[in-house]
Tab-separated table of C-alpha atoms in Angstrom:
chain	number	residue	atom	x	y	z
A	4	MET	CA	39.006	43.101	130.918
A	5	GLU	CA	37.538	40.319	132.619
A	6	LYS	CA	38.050	40.018	136.516
A	7	GLY	CA	40.354	36.946	137.225
A	8	LEU	CA	43.349	38.057	134.504
A	9	VAL	CA	45.552	40.688	136.425
A	10	SER	CA	45.596	42.834	139.387
A	11	VAL	CA	47.633	46.408	139.415
A	12	ASP	CA	48.885	47.101	143.343
A	13	ARG	CA	46.464	44.920	144.342
A	14	TRP	CA	47.476	41.616	146.019
A	15	ALA	CA	44.620	39.516	146.927
A	16	ASP	CA	43.754	36.161	145.468
A	17	GLY	CA	42.275	35.298	141.808
A	18	SER	CA	44.510	36.638	139.778
A	19	GLN	CA	47.051	35.237	136.830
A	20	ALA	CA	49.080	38.125	136.987
A	21	TYR	CA	49.959	40.655	138.665
A	22	PHE	CA	51.270	44.546	137.988
A	23	LEU	CA	53.443	46.796	140.602
A	24	THR	CA	53.266	50.107	139.460
A	25	HIS	CA	56.035	51.366	142.016
A	26	LEU	CA	57.203	50.720	145.506
A	27	HIS	CA	55.474	53.141	147.960
A	28	MET	CA	53.409	51.831	150.714
A	29	ASP	CA	50.015	52.179	149.753
A	30	HIS	CA	50.224	50.395	146.324
A	31	THR	CA	52.415	47.439	148.344
A	32	GLN	CA	50.011	46.315	151.085
A	33	GLY	CA	49.420	42.613	151.006
A	34	LEU	CA	52.610	42.321	149.374
A	35	SER	CA	55.233	40.569	151.511
A	36	SER	CA	58.592	38.453	151.125
A	37	THR	CA	56.981	35.393	151.231
A	38	TRP	CA	54.622	36.295	148.327
A	39	ALA	CA	54.339	33.328	146.145
A	40	LYS	CA	50.944	33.432	144.330
A	41	ALA	CA	52.394	34.386	140.682
A	42	PRO	CA	54.646	36.475	138.805
A	43	ILE	CA	54.903	40.257	139.437
A	44	PHE	CA	55.468	42.609	136.555
A	45	CYS	CA	56.888	46.001	136.895
A	46	SER	CA	59.979	48.369	135.688
A	47	HIS	CA	63.844	47.275	135.764
A	48	LEU	CA	63.936	49.817	138.577
A	49	THR	CA	61.254	48.751	140.766
A	50	ALA	CA	62.730	44.985	140.173
A	51	LYS	CA	66.069	46.272	141.639
A	52	LEU	CA	64.427	48.216	144.398
A	53	LEU	CA	61.709	45.537	145.816
A	54	PRO	CA	64.240	43.048	147.162
A	55	PHE	CA	65.380	45.694	149.652
A	56	LYS	CA	62.178	46.354	150.592
A	57	PHE	CA	61.225	42.995	150.926
A	58	PRO	CA	64.289	40.856	152.272
A	59	ASN	CA	64.353	37.148	151.035
A	60	PHE	CA	61.797	38.070	148.093
A	61	ASN	CA	61.919	34.789	145.614
A	62	VAL	CA	63.452	37.369	142.501
A	63	SER	CA	62.315	34.651	139.940
A	64	LEU	CA	58.737	36.002	140.091
A	65	LEU	CA	59.697	39.536	139.181
A	66	ARG	CA	59.166	40.661	135.469
A	67	ASP	CA	60.617	43.249	134.469
A	68	LEU	CA	59.459	44.943	131.655
A	69	ASP	CA	61.015	47.358	129.440
A	70	LEU	CA	59.445	50.756	129.252
A	71	GLY	CA	57.608	51.748	125.751
A	72	SER	CA	57.509	48.117	124.317
A	73	TRP	CA	54.423	45.949	124.197
A	74	HIS	CA	54.891	42.856	126.271
A	75	SER	CA	52.598	39.463	125.505
A	76	LEU	CA	50.857	37.714	128.202
A	77	SER	CA	49.450	33.896	127.716
A	78	LEU	CA	46.321	33.823	130.330
A	79	ILE	CA	43.402	31.666	130.698
A	80	SER	CA	39.623	33.399	130.532
A	81	PRO	CA	38.089	32.347	133.634
A	82	SER	CA	34.672	33.075	131.564
A	83	THR	CA	35.156	30.622	128.721
A	84	GLY	CA	38.527	28.578	129.849
A	85	SER	CA	40.165	29.213	126.479
A	86	GLN	CA	43.609	30.978	126.026
A	87	ILE	CA	43.935	34.790	125.541
A	88	THR	CA	46.810	36.841	124.482
A	89	LEU	CA	46.983	40.428	126.160
A	90	GLN	CA	49.875	42.849	125.621
A	91	VAL	CA	50.910	45.654	128.458
A	92	MET	CA	52.922	48.435	127.776
A	93	PRO	CA	54.647	50.393	130.843
A	94	ILE	CA	55.150	54.119	130.677
A	95	ASP	CA	57.109	56.678	132.643
A	96	ALA	CA	54.873	57.847	135.541
A	97	HIS	CA	57.342	60.587	136.864
A	98	HIS	CA	56.208	60.025	140.467
A	99	CYS	CA	59.349	58.413	142.323
A	100	PRO	CA	62.069	56.200	141.091
A	101	GLY	CA	60.751	52.952	139.131
A	102	ALA	CA	57.177	54.334	138.623
A	103	VAL	CA	55.237	53.384	135.664
A	104	MET	CA	51.904	53.426	134.341
A	105	PHE	CA	50.420	50.073	132.470
A	106	LEU	CA	48.764	50.193	129.235
A	107	PHE	CA	46.636	46.844	128.107
A	108	ARG	CA	45.307	46.096	124.958
A	109	GLY	CA	42.996	42.754	123.963
A	110	GLU	CA	39.855	42.011	122.924
A	111	PHE	CA	38.670	44.221	125.566
A	112	GLY	CA	40.272	47.140	124.242
A	113	TYR	CA	42.576	49.491	125.851
A	114	VAL	CA	42.725	49.999	129.466
A	115	LEU	CA	45.046	51.944	131.107
A	116	ASN	CA	46.117	52.142	135.014
A	117	THR	CA	48.362	55.502	135.563
A	118	GLY	CA	49.376	54.533	139.216
A	119	ASP	CA	50.569	57.452	140.892
A	120	PHE	CA	51.931	60.046	138.656
A	121	ARG	CA	52.630	63.501	137.622
A	122	TRP	CA	52.925	64.714	134.237
A	123	GLU	CA	53.636	68.779	134.162
A	124	LYS	CA	53.033	70.706	131.146
A	125	ASN	CA	56.352	71.868	130.128
A	126	ASP	CA	58.489	68.602	131.985
A	127	GLU	CA	60.561	66.879	129.369
A	128	ARG	CA	60.044	63.588	130.690
A	129	ALA	CA	56.223	64.028	131.054
A	130	LYS	CA	56.558	65.205	127.257
A	131	LEU	CA	58.256	62.287	126.052
A	132	ALA	CA	55.786	59.831	128.036
A	133	ARG	CA	52.824	61.403	126.315
A	134	GLU	CA	54.189	60.921	123.072
A	135	MET	CA	54.869	57.242	124.130
A	136	LEU	CA	51.259	56.764	125.590
A	137	LEU	CA	49.906	58.878	122.087
A	138	SER	CA	52.126	56.610	119.484
A	139	ALA	CA	50.922	53.451	121.459
A	140	LEU	CA	47.156	53.964	121.566
A	141	LYS	CA	47.444	55.321	117.833
A	142	ASP	CA	43.783	56.305	116.655
A	143	ASN	CA	42.324	53.972	119.430
A	144	VAL	CA	40.531	54.981	122.463
A	145	VAL	CA	41.033	54.146	125.984
A	146	ASN	CA	38.143	52.177	127.060
A	147	GLU	CA	38.821	52.312	130.585
A	148	LEU	CA	40.984	54.602	132.735
A	149	TYR	CA	42.216	54.077	136.135
A	150	LEU	CA	43.472	57.414	137.331
A	151	ASP	CA	45.540	58.853	139.808
A	152	ASN	CA	42.766	61.034	141.579
A	153	THR	CA	44.620	61.963	144.711
A	154	TYR	CA	44.313	65.776	143.907
A	155	CYS	CA	41.450	65.411	141.667
A	156	ASN	CA	39.871	69.002	143.303
A	157	PRO	CA	40.023	72.332	141.968
A	158	CYS	CA	41.161	73.823	145.290
A	159	TYR	CA	44.243	71.789	144.512
A	160	GLU	CA	46.593	74.008	142.445
A	161	PHE	CA	50.638	73.299	142.769
A	162	PRO	CA	53.869	75.018	140.922
A	163	SER	CA	56.071	72.685	139.264
A	164	ARG	CA	58.637	70.237	141.043
A	165	GLU	CA	61.263	73.202	139.685
A	166	VAL	CA	59.874	76.116	141.031
A	167	ALA	CA	59.075	74.388	144.272
A	168	ALA	CA	62.368	73.340	144.497
A	169	GLN	CA	63.919	76.525	143.760
A	170	GLN	CA	61.572	77.829	146.798
A	171	VAL	CA	63.000	75.148	148.989
A	172	ILE	CA	66.569	76.676	148.511
A	173	ASP	CA	65.473	80.240	148.648
A	174	ILE	CA	64.359	79.342	151.955
A	175	ILE	CA	67.583	77.336	153.065
A	176	LYS	CA	69.557	80.307	151.744
A	177	SER	CA	67.360	82.637	154.113
A	178	HIS	CA	68.682	80.370	156.833
A	179	PRO	CA	72.389	80.540	156.400
A	180	LYS	CA	73.049	79.795	160.147
A	181	HIS	CA	70.470	77.483	160.431
A	182	ASP	CA	70.409	73.442	160.325
A	183	ILE	CA	67.935	72.277	157.736
A	184	ILE	CA	65.591	69.683	158.386
A	185	ILE	CA	63.487	68.023	154.976
A	186	ALA	CA	60.806	65.446	155.387
A	187	ILE	CA	60.650	62.762	152.731
A	188	ASP	CA	59.596	59.316	152.352
A	189	THR	CA	61.524	56.311	152.285
A	190	LEU	CA	61.362	56.684	148.192
A	191	GLY	CA	60.770	59.744	146.264
A	192	LYS	CA	61.795	63.215	146.350
A	193	GLU	CA	65.103	62.535	145.118
A	194	GLU	CA	64.980	65.306	142.121
A	195	LEU	CA	64.631	67.901	144.705
A	196	LEU	CA	67.214	66.708	147.047
A	197	LEU	CA	69.706	66.315	144.018
A	198	HIS	CA	68.559	70.042	143.114
A	199	ILE	CA	69.260	71.356	146.523
A	200	SER	CA	72.982	69.735	146.811
A	201	ASN	CA	73.707	71.024	143.334
A	202	ALA	CA	72.420	74.321	144.081
A	203	LEU	CA	74.023	74.674	147.594
A	204	ASN	CA	77.448	72.493	146.413
A	205	THR	CA	76.815	70.570	149.644
A	206	LYS	CA	76.311	66.836	150.783
A	207	ILE	CA	72.822	65.927	152.036
A	208	TRP	CA	72.693	63.659	155.339
A	209	VAL	CA	69.909	60.752	155.289
A	210	TRP	CA	69.769	57.701	157.548
A	211	PRO	CA	71.349	54.670	156.862
A	212	GLU	CA	68.623	52.525	155.029
A	213	ARG	CA	67.923	55.449	152.942
A	214	LEU	CA	71.521	55.671	151.947
A	215	GLN	CA	71.230	52.227	150.676
A	216	ILE	CA	68.716	52.842	148.678
A	217	MET	CA	70.363	56.153	147.411
A	218	HIS	CA	73.135	53.820	146.308
A	219	LEU	CA	70.748	51.818	144.377
A	220	LEU	CA	69.495	54.142	142.758
A	221	GLY	CA	73.576	55.489	141.340
A	222	PHE	CA	73.859	57.909	143.717
A	223	HIS	CA	77.447	57.644	145.411
A	224	ASP	CA	78.788	60.694	146.261
A	225	ILE	CA	75.980	63.388	147.082
A	226	PHE	CA	74.463	61.659	150.555
A	227	THR	CA	76.373	60.718	153.910
A	228	THR	CA	75.004	59.548	157.442
A	229	LYS	CA	77.899	61.901	158.728
A	230	THR	CA	76.315	64.990	160.237
A	231	SER	CA	79.531	66.885	160.384
A	232	LEU	CA	79.466	67.111	156.712
A	233	THR	CA	76.229	69.361	156.029
A	234	ARG	CA	73.714	71.306	157.939
A	235	VAL	CA	71.177	69.841	155.751
A	236	ARG	CA	69.478	67.054	156.743
A	237	ALA	CA	66.640	64.551	154.685
A	238	VAL	CA	64.718	62.922	157.762
A	239	PRO	CA	62.216	60.314	157.789
A	240	ARG	CA	58.895	62.088	157.296
A	241	TYR	CA	57.490	60.104	160.371
A	242	SER	CA	59.753	61.372	162.539
A	243	PHE	CA	59.035	65.096	161.815
A	244	SER	CA	57.225	66.664	164.906
A	245	ILE	CA	57.309	70.339	166.526
A	246	GLY	CA	58.597	68.349	169.197
A	247	THR	CA	61.711	67.379	167.526
A	248	LEU	CA	62.214	70.805	165.895
A	249	GLU	CA	62.021	72.140	169.635
A	250	GLY	CA	64.229	69.936	170.811
A	251	LEU	CA	66.623	70.627	168.236
A	252	ASN	CA	66.482	74.177	168.231
A	253	ALA	CA	67.450	74.106	172.028
A	254	ILE	CA	70.814	72.871	170.488
A	255	ARG	CA	71.239	74.860	167.685
A	256	PRO	CA	69.181	77.075	164.950
A	257	THR	CA	67.016	74.901	163.258
A	258	ILE	CA	64.308	74.794	160.633
A	259	GLY	CA	61.973	72.379	159.054
A	260	ILE	CA	60.995	72.133	155.489
A	261	ILE	CA	57.520	69.927	154.424
A	262	PRO	CA	57.880	69.318	150.543
A	263	SER	CA	54.074	68.075	149.900
A	264	GLY	CA	51.182	68.940	148.147
A	265	LEU	CA	49.019	68.063	151.049
A	266	PRO	CA	47.024	70.973	152.668
A	267	TRP	CA	48.579	70.720	156.028
A	268	VAL	CA	47.807	72.734	159.053
A	269	VAL	CA	48.495	72.153	162.748
A	270	LYS	CA	46.184	70.225	164.678
A	271	HIS	CA	45.260	72.340	167.689
A	272	LEU	CA	45.498	71.110	171.419
A	273	ASP	CA	43.172	71.078	174.008
A	274	ARG	CA	44.409	72.902	177.240
A	275	ASP	CA	44.791	69.337	178.942
A	276	GLU	CA	45.902	67.259	175.861
A	277	LYS	CA	49.598	66.454	175.854
A	278	PRO	CA	52.184	67.606	173.243
A	279	PHE	CA	51.521	65.297	169.853
A	280	ASP	CA	54.016	63.611	167.690
A	281	SER	CA	52.220	63.849	164.760
A	282	LEU	CA	52.630	67.245	163.271
A	283	PHE	CA	49.735	67.436	160.644
A	284	THR	CA	46.135	66.616	160.270
A	285	SER	CA	45.108	66.936	156.438
A	286	HIS	CA	42.414	70.047	156.108
A	287	HIS	CA	40.645	71.287	153.229
A	288	ASN	CA	40.192	74.635	153.916
A	289	ARG	CA	43.470	76.959	153.642
A	290	SER	CA	42.325	79.710	156.024
A	291	LYS	CA	45.377	81.817	157.721
A	292	VAL	CA	46.052	80.988	161.396
A	293	SER	CA	48.575	82.805	163.727
A	294	SER	CA	52.041	82.359	163.535
A	295	ARG	CA	51.936	80.859	166.643
A	296	GLY	CA	50.753	77.280	165.591
A	297	GLY	CA	48.967	77.733	162.665
A	298	GLU	CA	49.370	78.888	158.699
A	299	ARG	CA	50.915	81.848	157.450
A	300	ASN	CA	51.962	82.903	154.158
A	301	ASP	CA	55.788	83.280	153.788
A	302	LYS	CA	56.141	85.987	151.324
A	303	SER	CA	60.256	86.029	151.265
A	304	SER	CA	59.450	83.064	148.074
A	305	GLY	CA	57.949	85.204	145.789
A	306	ASN	CA	55.206	82.564	145.560
A	307	SER	CA	53.025	83.174	149.052
A	308	GLY	CA	50.252	81.053	147.609
A	309	SER	CA	52.727	77.768	147.450
A	310	VAL	CA	54.980	78.400	150.867
A	311	LYS	CA	53.626	78.664	154.063
A	312	ARG	CA	55.039	78.993	157.284
A	313	PHE	CA	52.953	76.936	159.884
A	314	HIS	CA	55.182	77.533	162.994
A	315	LYS	CA	58.270	79.684	163.579
A	316	TYR	CA	60.466	76.399	162.933
A	317	ILE	CA	58.669	74.679	159.904
A	318	TYR	CA	58.005	76.080	156.411
A	319	SER	CA	55.687	73.863	154.137
A	320	VAL	CA	56.246	74.241	150.054
A	321	GLN	CA	54.277	72.384	147.620
A	322	TYR	CA	56.508	70.268	146.085
A	323	SER	CA	54.363	67.261	144.993
A	324	SER	CA	54.815	64.358	142.712
A	325	HIS	CA	50.828	63.819	142.143
A	326	SER	CA	49.107	65.588	139.194
A	327	CYS	CA	47.085	68.765	140.695
A	328	TYR	CA	43.556	69.119	139.323
A	329	VAL	CA	44.480	71.321	136.000
A	330	GLU	CA	47.280	68.540	135.277
A	331	ILE	CA	44.460	65.886	135.653
A	332	GLU	CA	42.342	67.914	133.429
A	333	GLN	CA	44.590	68.012	130.867
A	334	PHE	CA	45.408	64.440	131.035
A	335	ILE	CA	41.568	63.805	130.682
A	336	LYS	CA	41.358	65.768	128.018
A	337	LEU	CA	44.615	64.332	126.053
A	338	LEU	CA	42.739	61.046	126.560
A	339	GLN	CA	39.120	61.437	126.198
A	340	PRO	CA	38.747	57.979	127.930
A	341	THR	CA	34.970	56.229	127.503
A	342	ASN	CA	34.870	55.436	131.235
A	343	MET	CA	36.946	55.909	134.135
A	344	LYS	CA	37.548	55.219	137.831
A	345	GLY	CA	40.041	57.014	140.424
A	346	ILE	CA	42.428	54.583	142.176
A	347	VAL	CA	42.210	56.513	145.171
A	348	SER	CA	39.318	56.330	148.206
A	349	SER	CA	40.437	56.546	151.130
A	350	SER	CA	42.321	59.685	151.057
A	351	SER	CA	40.168	63.176	152.309
A	352	CYS	CA	41.881	65.121	149.358
A	353	CYS	CA	40.415	63.174	146.935
A	354	VAL	CA	37.233	63.104	144.706
A	355	ASP	CA	35.915	60.721	142.447
A	356	PRO	CA	36.677	62.188	138.891
A	357	LEU	CA	33.384	60.938	137.088
A	358	CYS	CA	32.103	63.690	139.547
A	359	TYR	CA	34.107	66.761	138.172
A	360	PHE	CA	34.636	65.091	134.405
A	361	GLY	CA	31.992	62.761	133.858
A	362	ARG	CA	32.401	60.602	130.972
A	363	PRO	CA	33.949	62.455	128.131
A	364	SER	CA	33.674	60.400	125.335
A	365	GLN	CA	29.943	59.418	126.062
A	366	ARG	CA	29.368	63.047	126.671
A	367	LEU	CA	30.801	63.832	123.227
A	368	GLN	CA	28.937	61.001	121.719
A	369	HIS	CA	25.686	62.194	122.907
A	370	GLN	CA	25.931	65.581	121.879
A	371	HIS	CA	27.368	64.631	118.634
A	372	GLU	CA	24.740	62.429	117.523
A	373	LYS	CA	22.011	64.840	118.771
A	374	GLU	CA	23.526	67.088	115.931
A	375	GLY	CA	23.682	64.009	113.374
A	376	GLY	CA	26.922	63.456	113.567
A	377	GLY	CA	28.893	59.856	113.098
A	378	ARG	CA	30.986	58.262	115.701
A	379	VAL	CA	33.443	59.645	118.359
A	380	SER	CA	36.156	58.800	116.103
A	381	ASP	CA	35.054	60.737	113.410
A	382	VAL	CA	35.096	63.850	115.465
A	383	HIS	CA	38.484	63.075	117.043
A	384	THR	CA	40.043	63.012	113.734
A	385	LYS	CA	38.985	66.254	111.886
A	386	CYS	CA	39.623	67.959	115.280
A	387	LYS	CA	42.696	70.453	114.107
A	388	PHE	CA	44.701	70.413	116.768
A	389	GLY	CA	44.615	66.667	117.753
A	390	ARG	CA	43.393	65.231	121.334
A	391	GLY	CA	43.869	67.878	123.427
A	392	CYS	CA	41.381	70.690	122.022
A	393	TYR	CA	38.013	70.982	122.054
A	394	THR	CA	35.854	70.224	118.963
A	395	LYS	CA	32.709	73.003	118.299
A	396	VAL	CA	30.679	70.187	120.289
A	397	GLU	CA	32.987	70.267	123.176
A	398	LYS	CA	32.820	74.152	123.384
A	399	LYS	CA	28.967	74.025	123.468
A	400	ARG	CA	28.867	71.602	126.463
A	401	LYS	CA	31.777	73.574	127.768
A	402	ARG	CA	29.691	76.675	128.204
A	403	VAL	CA	26.793	74.872	129.405
A	404	VAL	CA	28.216	72.971	132.043
A	405	GLY	CA	31.855	74.350	132.339
A	406	CYS	CA	34.936	72.690	133.845
A	407	LEU	CA	33.552	70.026	135.927
A	408	GLY	CA	31.556	68.272	133.446
A	409	VAL	CA	28.406	67.860	135.396
A	410	ARG	CA	25.271	69.365	135.640
A	411	VAL	CA	24.920	71.640	139.171
A	412	SER	CA	24.133	74.815	140.400
A	413	TRP	CA	26.569	77.740	140.786
A	414	VAL	CA	26.180	78.041	144.250
A	415	THR	CA	27.469	74.043	144.853
A	416	VAL	CA	30.394	75.084	141.881
A	417	LEU	CA	31.363	77.678	144.542
A	418	ARG	CA	31.297	75.329	147.491
A	419	ARG	CA	32.921	72.734	146.099
A	420	ALA	CA	36.093	75.330	144.649
A	421	GLN	CA	36.111	76.947	147.851
A	422	ARG	CA	35.750	73.991	150.416
A	423	GLY	CA	36.789	70.961	148.245
A	424	VAL	CA	33.387	69.322	149.172
A	425	LYS	CA	33.703	65.639	148.767
A	426	LEU	CA	30.541	64.914	146.544
A	427	ALA	CA	27.690	62.366	147.287
A	428	GLU	CA	27.149	59.955	144.878
A	429	LYS	CA	23.568	61.165	143.773
A	430	GLU	CA	25.133	64.673	143.223
A	431	CYS	CA	27.745	62.954	140.638
A	432	SER	CA	25.932	62.953	136.734
A	433	GLU	CA	27.587	60.470	133.976
């Protein structure tokens, strides 16, 4: 696709149409209430929520799109000056309310930008979204994949959100006389809160701005701003700290729960350093440290690997709205894109997906041509189990290279798996 046609979650000058996958802050940096550059295309729900995030926004610039339908745009080619037609289809990303992927097609082929997404293997919404995507592609190849690589590293393995939600409920039930503080963002984790409310038959406290968002989402009876009605409170993640929990425990017994895929550990203090307001810092190595200030396993949940107790008042549960490594791997196998690029570059968790997976279609084509075969599409259509399986060529390649998709020493492979090391560009093989 030519530059100067569209931008996805990027708000600089130079594009004719802009696309918003969802409303999380890292995808709206540069967008403001005074936006007037061009129309913004998004899902119905995002269009409904956006004016609340950006008061006085000119809503006439919003173009809300139906999921699973092709929508045509007439644009001008920056290189030739001629009019071209581009089509786009939004697909459920199952990340937060309103979150979508965008599948583009035109003379350039097919381009998919996932935004942030999580498609769990057995999740019904993910199954429907997969079917929608494959139906839209038919037998065509994704020429360029822009991928959510937030947890594109083998050290990140999460339970399903359903399992993680039950772990949160088990923690709450094991503390029947405690107040419960759950750290959340301004958008997202609603399914978790609903699960808790239904399982415990209780309302959940949220702060006033969050209550307005809940009402916009259609939840009118479950959430409240009255602390007297419930012992379970969802609070802004930025306000969640050890100091806050210790202060609350001076009044009455309270525990905090952080539902996140991030491998948080407690930031240790120097002897003369004052207590800090920011509770955690990201770290790749999940080593056990003492319960006095660090990480330890909590086996009462039945899954000690995904529930951690960092502090006597604080639990972390791996409830993630981003795909873990295995889910990313399954997604790439499903699509076999010609090229791909990670959309996250600033996180300490992420790794360029090319470093682990290479370019699947190019690797397959190279191997198949060496054996005297035809085009890549010929291999795909002859595959008994469809897009998600391995052909003979892929199996042979898998034995040689392994799941990482690049030629590296076993020492390097083990080091990456254990430490989550971010790869240097010179180590990557396409």
